[in-house]
PDB file of N, CA and C in Angstrom:
ATOM      1  N   MET A   1     125.969  31.637  89.309  1.00 57.00           N
ATOM      2  CA  MET A   1     127.090  31.822  90.217  1.00 57.00           C
ATOM      3  C   MET A   1     126.605  32.588  91.447  1.00 57.00           C
ATOM      4  N   ALA A   2     127.096  32.208  92.568  1.00 83.00           N
ATOM      5  CA  ALA A   2     126.742  32.863  93.828  1.00 83.00           C
ATOM      6  C   ALA A   2     127.616  34.089  94.051  1.00 83.00           C
ATOM      7  N   ILE A   3     127.306  34.813  95.084  1.00 91.00           N
ATOM      8  CA  ILE A   3     128.113  35.963  95.471  1.00 91.00           C
ATOM      9  C   ILE A   3     129.476  35.470  95.936  1.00 91.00           C
ATOM     10  N   SER A   4     130.517  36.179  95.508  1.00 94.00           N
ATOM     11  CA  SER A   4     131.880  35.766  95.832  1.00 94.00           C
ATOM     12  C   SER A   4     132.731  36.970  96.214  1.00 94.00           C
ATOM     13  N   ASN A   5     133.755  36.704  97.002  1.00 92.00           N
ATOM     14  CA  ASN A   5     134.755  37.718  97.338  1.00 92.00           C
ATOM     15  C   ASN A   5     136.035  37.515  96.534  1.00 92.00           C
ATOM     16  N   TYR A   6     136.023  36.555  95.614  1.00 93.00           N
ATOM     17  CA  TYR A   6     137.243  36.173  94.911  1.00 93.00           C
ATOM     18  C   TYR A   6     137.147  36.312  93.395  1.00 93.00           C
ATOM     19  N   THR A   7     136.268  37.167  92.907  1.00 94.00           N
ATOM     20  CA  THR A   7     136.197  37.414  91.470  1.00 94.00           C
ATOM     21  C   THR A   7     137.320  38.366  91.065  1.00 94.00           C
ATOM     22  N   THR A   8     137.472  38.554  89.785  1.00 95.00           N
ATOM     23  CA  THR A   8     138.500  39.469  89.289  1.00 95.00           C
ATOM     24  C   THR A   8     138.303  40.875  89.842  1.00 95.00           C
ATOM     25  N   LYS A   9     137.073  41.355  89.846  1.00 96.00           N
ATOM     26  CA  LYS A   9     136.805  42.705  90.370  1.00 96.00           C
ATOM     27  C   LYS A   9     137.140  42.797  91.856  1.00 96.00           C
ATOM     28  N   CYS A  10     136.762  41.794  92.618  1.00 96.00           N
ATOM     29  CA  CYS A  10     137.048  41.818  94.060  1.00 96.00           C
ATOM     30  C   CYS A  10     138.546  41.847  94.320  1.00 96.00           C
ATOM     31  N   MET A  11     139.274  41.022  93.603  1.00 97.00           N
ATOM     32  CA  MET A  11     140.721  40.973  93.799  1.00 97.00           C
ATOM     33  C   MET A  11     141.372  42.297  93.381  1.00 97.00           C
ATOM     34  N   GLU A  12     140.899  42.889  92.294  1.00 97.00           N
ATOM     35  CA  GLU A  12     141.430  44.172  91.828  1.00 97.00           C
ATOM     36  C   GLU A  12     141.117  45.280  92.836  1.00 97.00           C
ATOM     37  N   PHE A  13     139.905  45.271  93.354  1.00 98.00           N
ATOM     38  CA  PHE A  13     139.497  46.275  94.338  1.00 98.00           C
ATOM     39  C   PHE A  13     140.408  46.222  95.563  1.00 98.00           C
ATOM     40  N   SER A  14     140.585  45.047  96.139  1.00 97.00           N
ATOM     41  CA  SER A  14     141.403  44.947  97.351  1.00 97.00           C
ATOM     42  C   SER A  14     142.866  45.266  97.055  1.00 97.00           C
ATOM     43  N   LYS A  15     143.352  44.909  95.874  1.00 96.00           N
ATOM     44  CA  LYS A  15     144.744  45.188  95.497  1.00 96.00           C
ATOM     45  C   LYS A  15     145.041  46.684  95.439  1.00 96.00           C
ATOM     46  N   HIS A  16     144.065  47.467  94.992  1.00 94.00           N
ATOM     47  CA  HIS A  16     144.272  48.915  94.861  1.00 94.00           C
ATOM     48  C   HIS A  16     144.523  49.609  96.195  1.00 94.00           C
ATOM     49  N   PHE A  17     144.046  49.038  97.285  1.00 97.00           N
ATOM     50  CA  PHE A  17     144.143  49.685  98.584  1.00 97.00           C
ATOM     51  C   PHE A  17     145.096  48.959  99.546  1.00 97.00           C
ATOM     52  N   LYS A  18     145.647  47.853  99.079  1.00 95.00           N
ATOM     53  CA  LYS A  18     146.552  47.065  99.923  1.00 95.00           C
ATOM     54  C   LYS A  18     147.785  47.885 100.289  1.00 95.00           C
ATOM     55  N   GLY A  19     148.134  47.835 101.555  1.00 95.00           N
ATOM     56  CA  GLY A  19     149.335  48.523 102.019  1.00 95.00           C
ATOM     57  C   GLY A  19     149.118  49.965 102.435  1.00 95.00           C
ATOM     58  N   MET A  20     147.926  50.512 102.206  1.00 95.00           N
ATOM     59  CA  MET A  20     147.638  51.878 102.656  1.00 95.00           C
ATOM     60  C   MET A  20     147.383  51.841 104.165  1.00 95.00           C
ATOM     61  N   GLN A  21     148.017  52.717 104.883  1.00 95.00           N
ATOM     62  CA  GLN A  21     147.922  52.729 106.334  1.00 95.00           C
ATOM     63  C   GLN A  21     146.489  52.961 106.814  1.00 95.00           C
ATOM     64  N   GLY A  22     146.031  52.083 107.697  1.00 97.00           N
ATOM     65  CA  GLY A  22     144.713  52.216 108.295  1.00 97.00           C
ATOM     66  C   GLY A  22     143.566  51.835 107.384  1.00 97.00           C
ATOM     67  N   VAL A  23     143.849  51.283 106.200  1.00 97.00           N
ATOM     68  CA  VAL A  23     142.812  51.004 105.208  1.00 97.00           C
ATOM     69  C   VAL A  23     142.490  49.512 105.158  1.00 97.00           C
ATOM     70  N   THR A  24     141.201  49.206 105.218  1.00 97.00           N
ATOM     71  CA  THR A  24     140.705  47.852 104.987  1.00 97.00           C
ATOM     72  C   THR A  24     139.573  47.939 103.976  1.00 97.00           C
ATOM     73  N   THR A  25     139.243  46.798 103.385  1.00 98.00           N
ATOM     74  CA  THR A  25     138.182  46.779 102.381  1.00 98.00           C
ATOM     75  C   THR A  25     137.239  45.610 102.624  1.00 98.00           C
ATOM     76  N   HIS A  26     136.064  45.738 102.085  1.00 97.00           N
ATOM     77  CA  HIS A  26     135.127  44.626 101.983  1.00 97.00           C
ATOM     78  C   HIS A  26     134.506  44.712 100.606  1.00 97.00           C
ATOM     79  N   GLN A  27     134.462  43.596  99.905  1.00 97.00           N
ATOM     80  CA  GLN A  27     133.926  43.587  98.564  1.00 97.00           C
ATOM     81  C   GLN A  27     133.240  42.261  98.272  1.00 97.00           C
ATOM     82  N   SER A  28     132.218  42.316  97.430  1.00 97.00           N
ATOM     83  CA  SER A  28     131.542  41.101  96.974  1.00 97.00           C
ATOM     84  C   SER A  28     131.051  41.344  95.555  1.00 97.00           C
ATOM     85  N   ASP A  29     130.867  40.249  94.834  1.00 96.00           N
ATOM     86  CA  ASP A  29     130.507  40.348  93.424  1.00 96.00           C
ATOM     87  C   ASP A  29     129.619  39.175  93.051  1.00 96.00           C
ATOM     88  N   ASN A  30     128.612  39.460  92.267  1.00 94.00           N
ATOM     89  CA  ASN A  30     127.787  38.434  91.638  1.00 94.00           C
ATOM     90  C   ASN A  30     127.860  38.712  90.148  1.00 94.00           C
ATOM     91  N   GLU A  31     128.748  38.023  89.455  1.00 89.00           N
ATOM     92  CA  GLU A  31     129.003  38.301  88.040  1.00 89.00           C
ATOM     93  C   GLU A  31     127.779  38.077  87.168  1.00 89.00           C
ATOM     94  N   GLU A  32     126.980  37.060  87.474  1.00 89.00           N
ATOM     95  CA  GLU A  32     125.791  36.784  86.658  1.00 89.00           C
ATOM     96  C   GLU A  32     124.749  37.885  86.779  1.00 89.00           C
ATOM     97  N   ALA A  33     124.620  38.457  87.953  1.00 89.00           N
ATOM     98  CA  ALA A  33     123.639  39.519  88.181  1.00 89.00           C
ATOM     99  C   ALA A  33     124.214  40.902  87.890  1.00 89.00           C
ATOM    100  N   HIS A  34     125.487  40.960  87.499  1.00 90.00           N
ATOM    101  CA  HIS A  34     126.171  42.233  87.243  1.00 90.00           C
ATOM    102  C   HIS A  34     126.066  43.155  88.458  1.00 90.00           C
ATOM    103  N   TYR A  35     126.449  42.608  89.605  1.00 95.00           N
ATOM    104  CA  TYR A  35     126.398  43.407  90.824  1.00 95.00           C
ATOM    105  C   TYR A  35     127.706  43.269  91.600  1.00 95.00           C
ATOM    106  N   PHE A  36     128.430  44.363  91.715  1.00 97.00           N
ATOM    107  CA  PHE A  36     129.628  44.455  92.541  1.00 97.00           C
ATOM    108  C   PHE A  36     129.377  45.510  93.604  1.00 97.00           C
ATOM    109  N   SER A  37     129.863  45.244  94.806  1.00 98.00           N
ATOM    110  CA  SER A  37     129.802  46.226  95.875  1.00 98.00           C
ATOM    111  C   SER A  37     131.122  46.190  96.627  1.00 98.00           C
ATOM    112  N   GLY A  38     131.754  47.345  96.768  1.00 98.00           N
ATOM    113  CA  GLY A  38     133.018  47.426  97.486  1.00 98.00           C
ATOM    114  C   GLY A  38     133.051  48.652  98.376  1.00 98.00           C
ATOM    115  N   THR A  39     133.566  48.478  99.574  1.00 98.00           N
ATOM    116  CA  THR A  39     133.671  49.575 100.535  1.00 98.00           C
ATOM    117  C   THR A  39     135.094  49.649 101.057  1.00 98.00           C
ATOM    118  N   VAL A  40     135.590  50.876 101.159  1.00 98.00           N
ATOM    119  CA  VAL A  40     136.903  51.131 101.754  1.00 98.00           C
ATOM    120  C   VAL A  40     136.676  51.770 103.114  1.00 98.00           C
ATOM    121  N   TYR A  41     137.364  51.229 104.109  1.00 98.00           N
ATOM    122  CA  TYR A  41     137.305  51.747 105.465  1.00 98.00           C
ATOM    123  C   TYR A  41     138.663  52.334 105.827  1.00 98.00           C
ATOM    124  N   ILE A  42     138.646  53.488 106.469  1.00 97.00           N
ATOM    125  CA  ILE A  42     139.870  54.074 107.007  1.00 97.00           C
ATOM    126  C   ILE A  42     139.709  54.121 108.519  1.00 97.00           C
ATOM    127  N   ASN A  43     140.611  53.434 109.208  1.00 96.00           N
ATOM    128  CA  ASN A  43     140.537  53.309 110.666  1.00 96.00           C
ATOM    129  C   ASN A  43     139.142  52.864 111.112  1.00 96.00           C
ATOM    130  N   ASN A  44     138.631  51.851 110.425  1.00 95.00           N
ATOM    131  CA  ASN A  44     137.331  51.224 110.704  1.00 95.00           C
ATOM    132  C   ASN A  44     136.134  52.131 110.443  1.00 95.00           C
ATOM    133  N   TYR A  45     136.321  53.214 109.721  1.00 95.00           N
ATOM    134  CA  TYR A  45     135.237  54.138 109.382  1.00 95.00           C
ATOM    135  C   TYR A  45     134.978  54.041 107.879  1.00 95.00           C
ATOM    136  N   GLU A  46     133.709  53.794 107.511  1.00 96.00           N
ATOM    137  CA  GLU A  46     133.364  53.707 106.088  1.00 96.00           C
ATOM    138  C   GLU A  46     133.738  55.007 105.394  1.00 96.00           C
ATOM    139  N   PHE A  47     134.583  54.916 104.362  1.00 97.00           N
ATOM    140  CA  PHE A  47     135.093  56.131 103.734  1.00 97.00           C
ATOM    141  C   PHE A  47     134.610  56.343 102.307  1.00 97.00           C
ATOM    142  N   VAL A  48     134.587  55.306 101.476  1.00 98.00           N
ATOM    143  CA  VAL A  48     134.082  55.446 100.115  1.00 98.00           C
ATOM    144  C   VAL A  48     133.623  54.077  99.612  1.00 98.00           C
ATOM    145  N   CYS A  49     132.628  54.086  98.728  1.00 98.00           N
ATOM    146  CA  CYS A  49     132.030  52.848  98.229  1.00 98.00           C
ATOM    147  C   CYS A  49     131.878  52.895  96.713  1.00 98.00           C
ATOM    148  N   ILE A  50     131.852  51.714  96.120  1.00 98.00           N
ATOM    149  CA  ILE A  50     131.501  51.551  94.710  1.00 98.00           C
ATOM    150  C   ILE A  50     130.375  50.530  94.655  1.00 98.00           C
ATOM    151  N   ASP A  51     129.298  50.878  93.965  1.00 98.00           N
ATOM    152  CA  ASP A  51     128.229  49.914  93.688  1.00 98.00           C
ATOM    153  C   ASP A  51     128.013  49.846  92.193  1.00 98.00           C
ATOM    154  N   GLN A  52     127.838  48.626  91.702  1.00 97.00           N
ATOM    155  CA  GLN A  52     127.498  48.434  90.292  1.00 97.00           C
ATOM    156  C   GLN A  52     125.987  48.508  90.179  1.00 97.00           C
ATOM    157  N   LEU A  53     125.505  49.431  89.353  1.00 96.00           N
ATOM    158  CA  LEU A  53     124.066  49.642  89.214  1.00 96.00           C
ATOM    159  C   LEU A  53     123.479  48.829  88.065  1.00 96.00           C
ATOM    160  N   THR A  54     124.238  48.698  86.983  1.00 94.00           N
ATOM    161  CA  THR A  54     123.846  47.893  85.828  1.00 94.00           C
ATOM    162  C   THR A  54     125.116  47.242  85.284  1.00 94.00           C
ATOM    163  N   GLU A  55     124.978  46.531  84.194  1.00 92.00           N
ATOM    164  CA  GLU A  55     126.147  45.865  83.607  1.00 92.00           C
ATOM    165  C   GLU A  55     127.276  46.845  83.317  1.00 92.00           C
ATOM    166  N   SER A  56     126.933  48.077  82.950  1.00 94.00           N
ATOM    167  CA  SER A  56     127.975  49.048  82.591  1.00 94.00           C
ATOM    168  C   SER A  56     127.763  50.405  83.263  1.00 94.00           C
ATOM    169  N   LYS A  57     127.376  50.383  84.535  1.00 97.00           N
ATOM    170  CA  LYS A  57     127.224  51.633  85.282  1.00 97.00           C
ATOM    171  C   LYS A  57     127.599  51.411  86.746  1.00 97.00           C
ATOM    172  N   TYR A  58     128.586  52.189  87.198  1.00 98.00           N
ATOM    173  CA  TYR A  58     129.094  52.110  88.557  1.00 98.00           C
ATOM    174  C   TYR A  58     128.953  53.459  89.227  1.00 98.00           C
ATOM    175  N   MET A  59     128.627  53.451  90.517  1.00 98.00           N
ATOM    176  CA  MET A  59     128.477  54.675  91.284  1.00 98.00           C
ATOM    177  C   MET A  59     129.527  54.687  92.395  1.00 98.00           C
ATOM    178  N   VAL A  60     130.222  55.821  92.537  1.00 98.00           N
ATOM    179  CA  VAL A  60     131.174  56.031  93.632  1.00 98.00           C
ATOM    180  C   VAL A  60     130.509  56.997  94.596  1.00 98.00           C
ATOM    181  N   TYR A  61     130.441  56.617  95.878  1.00 98.00           N
ATOM    182  CA  TYR A  61     129.655  57.405  96.837  1.00 98.00           C
ATOM    183  C   TYR A  61     130.116  57.154  98.270  1.00 98.00           C
ATOM    184  N   ILE A  62     129.519  57.897  99.188  1.00 97.00           N
ATOM    185  CA  ILE A  62     129.678  57.659 100.625  1.00 97.00           C
ATOM    186  C   ILE A  62     128.328  57.895 101.297  1.00 97.00           C
ATOM    187  N   ASN A  63     128.009  57.034 102.250  1.00 94.00           N
ATOM    188  CA  ASN A  63     126.822  57.218 103.087  1.00 94.00           C
ATOM    189  C   ASN A  63     127.226  57.920 104.370  1.00 94.00           C
ATOM    190  N   ASN A  64     126.414  58.860 104.808  1.00 93.00           N
ATOM    191  CA  ASN A  64     126.616  59.535 106.095  1.00 93.00           C
ATOM    192  C   ASN A  64     128.031  60.082 106.276  1.00 93.00           C
ATOM    193  N   PRO A  65     128.494  60.930 105.352  1.00 93.00           N
ATOM    194  CA  PRO A  65     129.829  61.499 105.567  1.00 93.00           C
ATOM    195  C   PRO A  65     129.863  62.278 106.878  1.00 93.00           C
ATOM    196  N   SER A  66     131.027  62.340 107.483  1.00 89.00           N
ATOM    197  CA  SER A  66     131.189  62.963 108.784  1.00 89.00           C
ATOM    198  C   SER A  66     130.531  64.342 108.825  1.00 89.00           C
ATOM    199  N   GLY A  67     129.646  64.531 109.805  1.00 90.00           N
ATOM    200  CA  GLY A  67     128.951  65.803 109.952  1.00 90.00           C
ATOM    201  C   GLY A  67     127.720  65.938 109.068  1.00 90.00           C
ATOM    202  N   HIS A  68     127.392  64.910 108.308  1.00 93.00           N
ATOM    203  CA  HIS A  68     126.248  64.956 107.385  1.00 93.00           C
ATOM    204  C   HIS A  68     125.427  63.683 107.516  1.00 93.00           C
ATOM    205  N   ASP A  69     124.919  63.435 108.698  1.00 92.00           N
ATOM    206  CA  ASP A  69     124.126  62.234 108.934  1.00 92.00           C
ATOM    207  C   ASP A  69     122.919  62.195 107.998  1.00 92.00           C
ATOM    208  N   ASN A  70     122.534  60.990 107.633  1.00 95.00           N
ATOM    209  CA  ASN A  70     121.373  60.735 106.780  1.00 95.00           C
ATOM    210  C   ASN A  70     121.515  61.307 105.378  1.00 95.00           C
ATOM    211  N   GLU A  71     122.737  61.502 104.920  1.00 95.00           N
ATOM    212  CA  GLU A  71     122.977  61.946 103.547  1.00 95.00           C
ATOM    213  C   GLU A  71     123.805  60.907 102.817  1.00 95.00           C
ATOM    214  N   GLN A  72     123.662  60.902 101.509  1.00 97.00           N
ATOM    215  CA  GLN A  72     124.532  60.112 100.644  1.00 97.00           C
ATOM    216  C   GLN A  72     125.118  61.070  99.619  1.00 97.00           C
ATOM    217  N   TRP A  73     126.427  61.075  99.514  1.00 98.00           N
ATOM    218  CA  TRP A  73     127.114  61.906  98.535  1.00 98.00           C
ATOM    219  C   TRP A  73     127.590  61.023  97.393  1.00 98.00           C
ATOM    220  N   VAL A  74     127.200  61.376  96.196  1.00 98.00           N
ATOM    221  CA  VAL A  74     127.624  60.642  95.004  1.00 98.00           C
ATOM    222  C   VAL A  74     128.717  61.456  94.322  1.00 98.00           C
ATOM    223  N   PHE A  75     129.852  60.795  94.071  1.00 98.00           N
ATOM    224  CA  PHE A  75     130.997  61.471  93.461  1.00 98.00           C
ATOM    225  C   PHE A  75     131.102  61.225  91.965  1.00 98.00           C
ATOM    226  N   GLY A  76     130.290  60.342  91.442  1.00 98.00           N
ATOM    227  CA  GLY A  76     130.293  60.125  90.006  1.00 98.00           C
ATOM    228  C   GLY A  76     129.713  58.789  89.615  1.00 98.00           C
ATOM    229  N   TYR A  77     129.290  58.733  88.355  1.00 98.00           N
ATOM    230  CA  TYR A  77     128.809  57.513  87.718  1.00 98.00           C
ATOM    231  C   TYR A  77     129.781  57.191  86.589  1.00 98.00           C
ATOM    232  N   TYR A  78     130.140  55.932  86.465  1.00 98.00           N
ATOM    233  CA  TYR A  78     131.166  55.547  85.504  1.00 98.00           C
ATOM    234  C   TYR A  78     130.712  54.333  84.700  1.00 98.00           C
ATOM    235  N   LYS A  79     131.110  54.289  83.437  1.00 98.00           N
ATOM    236  CA  LYS A  79     130.738  53.190  82.553  1.00 98.00           C
ATOM    237  C   LYS A  79     131.598  51.951  82.758  1.00 98.00           C
ATOM    238  N   THR A  80     132.763  52.130  83.370  1.00 97.00           N
ATOM    239  CA  THR A  80     133.645  50.978  83.590  1.00 97.00           C
ATOM    240  C   THR A  80     134.047  50.886  85.054  1.00 97.00           C
ATOM    241  N   PHE A  81     134.327  49.665  85.464  1.00 97.00           N
ATOM    242  CA  PHE A  81     134.802  49.416  86.819  1.00 97.00           C
ATOM    243  C   PHE A  81     136.142  50.111  87.044  1.00 97.00           C
ATOM    244  N   ALA A  82     137.010  50.076  86.041  1.00 97.00           N
ATOM    245  CA  ALA A  82     138.340  50.685  86.175  1.00 97.00           C
ATOM    246  C   ALA A  82     138.254  52.173  86.486  1.00 97.00           C
ATOM    247  N   ARG A  83     137.379  52.885  85.822  1.00 98.00           N
ATOM    248  CA  ARG A  83     137.244  54.330  86.078  1.00 98.00           C
ATOM    249  C   ARG A  83     136.667  54.601  87.455  1.00 98.00           C
ATOM    250  N   ALA A  84     135.683  53.814  87.869  1.00 98.00           N
ATOM    251  CA  ALA A  84     135.125  53.968  89.216  1.00 98.00           C
ATOM    252  C   ALA A  84     136.200  53.678  90.267  1.00 98.00           C
ATOM    253  N   LEU A  85     136.986  52.648  90.024  1.00 98.00           N
ATOM    254  CA  LEU A  85     138.050  52.290  90.952  1.00 98.00           C
ATOM    255  C   LEU A  85     139.117  53.387  91.028  1.00 98.00           C
ATOM    256  N   ASN A  86     139.431  53.985  89.897  1.00 98.00           N
ATOM    257  CA  ASN A  86     140.392  55.098  89.901  1.00 98.00           C
ATOM    258  C   ASN A  86     139.878  56.274  90.730  1.00 98.00           C
ATOM    259  N   LYS A  87     138.594  56.580  90.614  1.00 98.00           N
ATOM    260  CA  LYS A  87     138.009  57.673  91.392  1.00 98.00           C
ATOM    261  C   LYS A  87     138.061  57.362  92.886  1.00 98.00           C
ATOM    262  N   ALA A  88     137.672  56.145  93.253  1.00 98.00           N
ATOM    263  CA  ALA A  88     137.703  55.762  94.665  1.00 98.00           C
ATOM    264  C   ALA A  88     139.131  55.787  95.202  1.00 98.00           C
ATOM    265  N   THR A  89     140.076  55.320  94.405  1.00 97.00           N
ATOM    266  CA  THR A  89     141.477  55.320  94.822  1.00 97.00           C
ATOM    267  C   THR A  89     141.987  56.734  95.040  1.00 97.00           C
ATOM    268  N   ALA A  90     141.609  57.655  94.167  1.00 97.00           N
ATOM    269  CA  ALA A  90     142.026  59.054  94.313  1.00 97.00           C
ATOM    270  C   ALA A  90     141.449  59.664  95.591  1.00 97.00           C
ATOM    271  N   ILE A  91     140.201  59.361  95.895  1.00 97.00           N
ATOM    272  CA  ILE A  91     139.564  59.874  97.117  1.00 97.00           C
ATOM    273  C   ILE A  91     140.284  59.346  98.347  1.00 97.00           C
ATOM    274  N   VAL A  92     140.579  58.068  98.361  1.00 97.00           N
ATOM    275  CA  VAL A  92     141.272  57.477  99.512  1.00 97.00           C
ATOM    276  C   VAL A  92     142.692  58.029  99.615  1.00 97.00           C
ATOM    277  N   GLY A  93     143.363  58.182  98.493  1.00 96.00           N
ATOM    278  CA  GLY A  93     144.723  58.709  98.499  1.00 96.00           C
ATOM    279  C   GLY A  93     144.814  60.106  99.091  1.00 96.00           C
ATOM    280  N   LYS A  94     143.826  60.938  98.799  1.00 96.00           N
ATOM    281  CA  LYS A  94     143.807  62.315  99.333  1.00 96.00           C
ATOM    282  C   LYS A  94     143.214  62.371 100.737  1.00 96.00           C
ATOM    283  N   ARG A  95     142.453  61.337 101.092  1.00 96.00           N
ATOM    284  CA  ARG A  95     141.771  61.284 102.394  1.00 96.00           C
ATOM    285  C   ARG A  95     140.818  62.464 102.596  1.00 96.00           C
ATOM    286  N   GLU A  96     140.249  62.915 101.488  1.00 95.00           N
ATOM    287  CA  GLU A  96     139.221  63.961 101.565  1.00 95.00           C
ATOM    288  C   GLU A  96     138.265  63.783 100.402  1.00 95.00           C
ATOM    289  N   TYR A  97     137.068  64.303 100.597  1.00 97.00           N
ATOM    290  CA  TYR A  97     136.032  64.145  99.581  1.00 97.00           C
ATOM    291  C   TYR A  97     136.027  65.309  98.599  1.00 97.00           C
ATOM    292  N   PRO A  98     135.854  64.996  97.316  1.00 96.00           N
ATOM    293  CA  PRO A  98     135.618  66.072  96.351  1.00 96.00           C
ATOM    294  C   PRO A  98     134.173  66.558  96.503  1.00 96.00           C
ATOM    295  N   LYS A  99     133.840  67.602  95.823  1.00 96.00           N
ATOM    296  CA  LYS A  99     132.464  68.075  95.831  1.00 96.00           C
ATOM    297  C   LYS A  99     131.578  67.016  95.184  1.00 96.00           C
ATOM    298  N   PRO A 100     130.496  66.603  95.853  1.00 97.00           N
ATOM    299  CA  PRO A 100     129.632  65.583  95.265  1.00 97.00           C
ATOM    300  C   PRO A 100     128.880  66.122  94.043  1.00 97.00           C
ATOM    301  N   VAL A 101     128.575  65.195  93.102  1.00 98.00           N
ATOM    302  CA  VAL A 101     127.765  65.569  91.949  1.00 98.00           C
ATOM    303  C   VAL A 101     126.282  65.473  92.275  1.00 98.00           C
ATOM    304  N   GLU A 102     125.972  64.684  93.310  1.00 97.00           N
ATOM    305  CA  GLU A 102     124.602  64.556  93.800  1.00 97.00           C
ATOM    306  C   GLU A 102     124.641  64.357  95.316  1.00 97.00           C
ATOM    307  N   THR A 103     123.624  64.856  95.974  1.00 96.00           N
ATOM    308  CA  THR A 103     123.457  64.613  97.405  1.00 96.00           C
ATOM    309  C   THR A 103     122.036  64.134  97.619  1.00 96.00           C
ATOM    310  N   TRP A 104     121.890  63.032  98.311  1.00 91.00           N
ATOM    311  CA  TRP A 104     120.559  62.487  98.597  1.00 91.00           C
ATOM    312  C   TRP A 104     120.278  62.604 100.067  1.00 91.00           C
TER     313      TRP A 104
END
């Protein structure tokens, strides 16, 4: 299967943020390769991302948070897509970042 924007994960990702003011998303999924990538933008600014690292490991993070160029903040690793999505949704809902668990 090729990369798609219309898998179950992609549709669930976009549904979680639909209707939030100033929020847009981009997501893609390759189910055979166990790779999902989703980004939430607020007012066209990258705000939070989810990447699937393995079949059962997802990372919630942000690249270059405001005032922290060339850094990546990781907010957590999750065994399920649902838990990663809940974390990303909470971050977007508050419109602020929690303390990262890792900084690169």
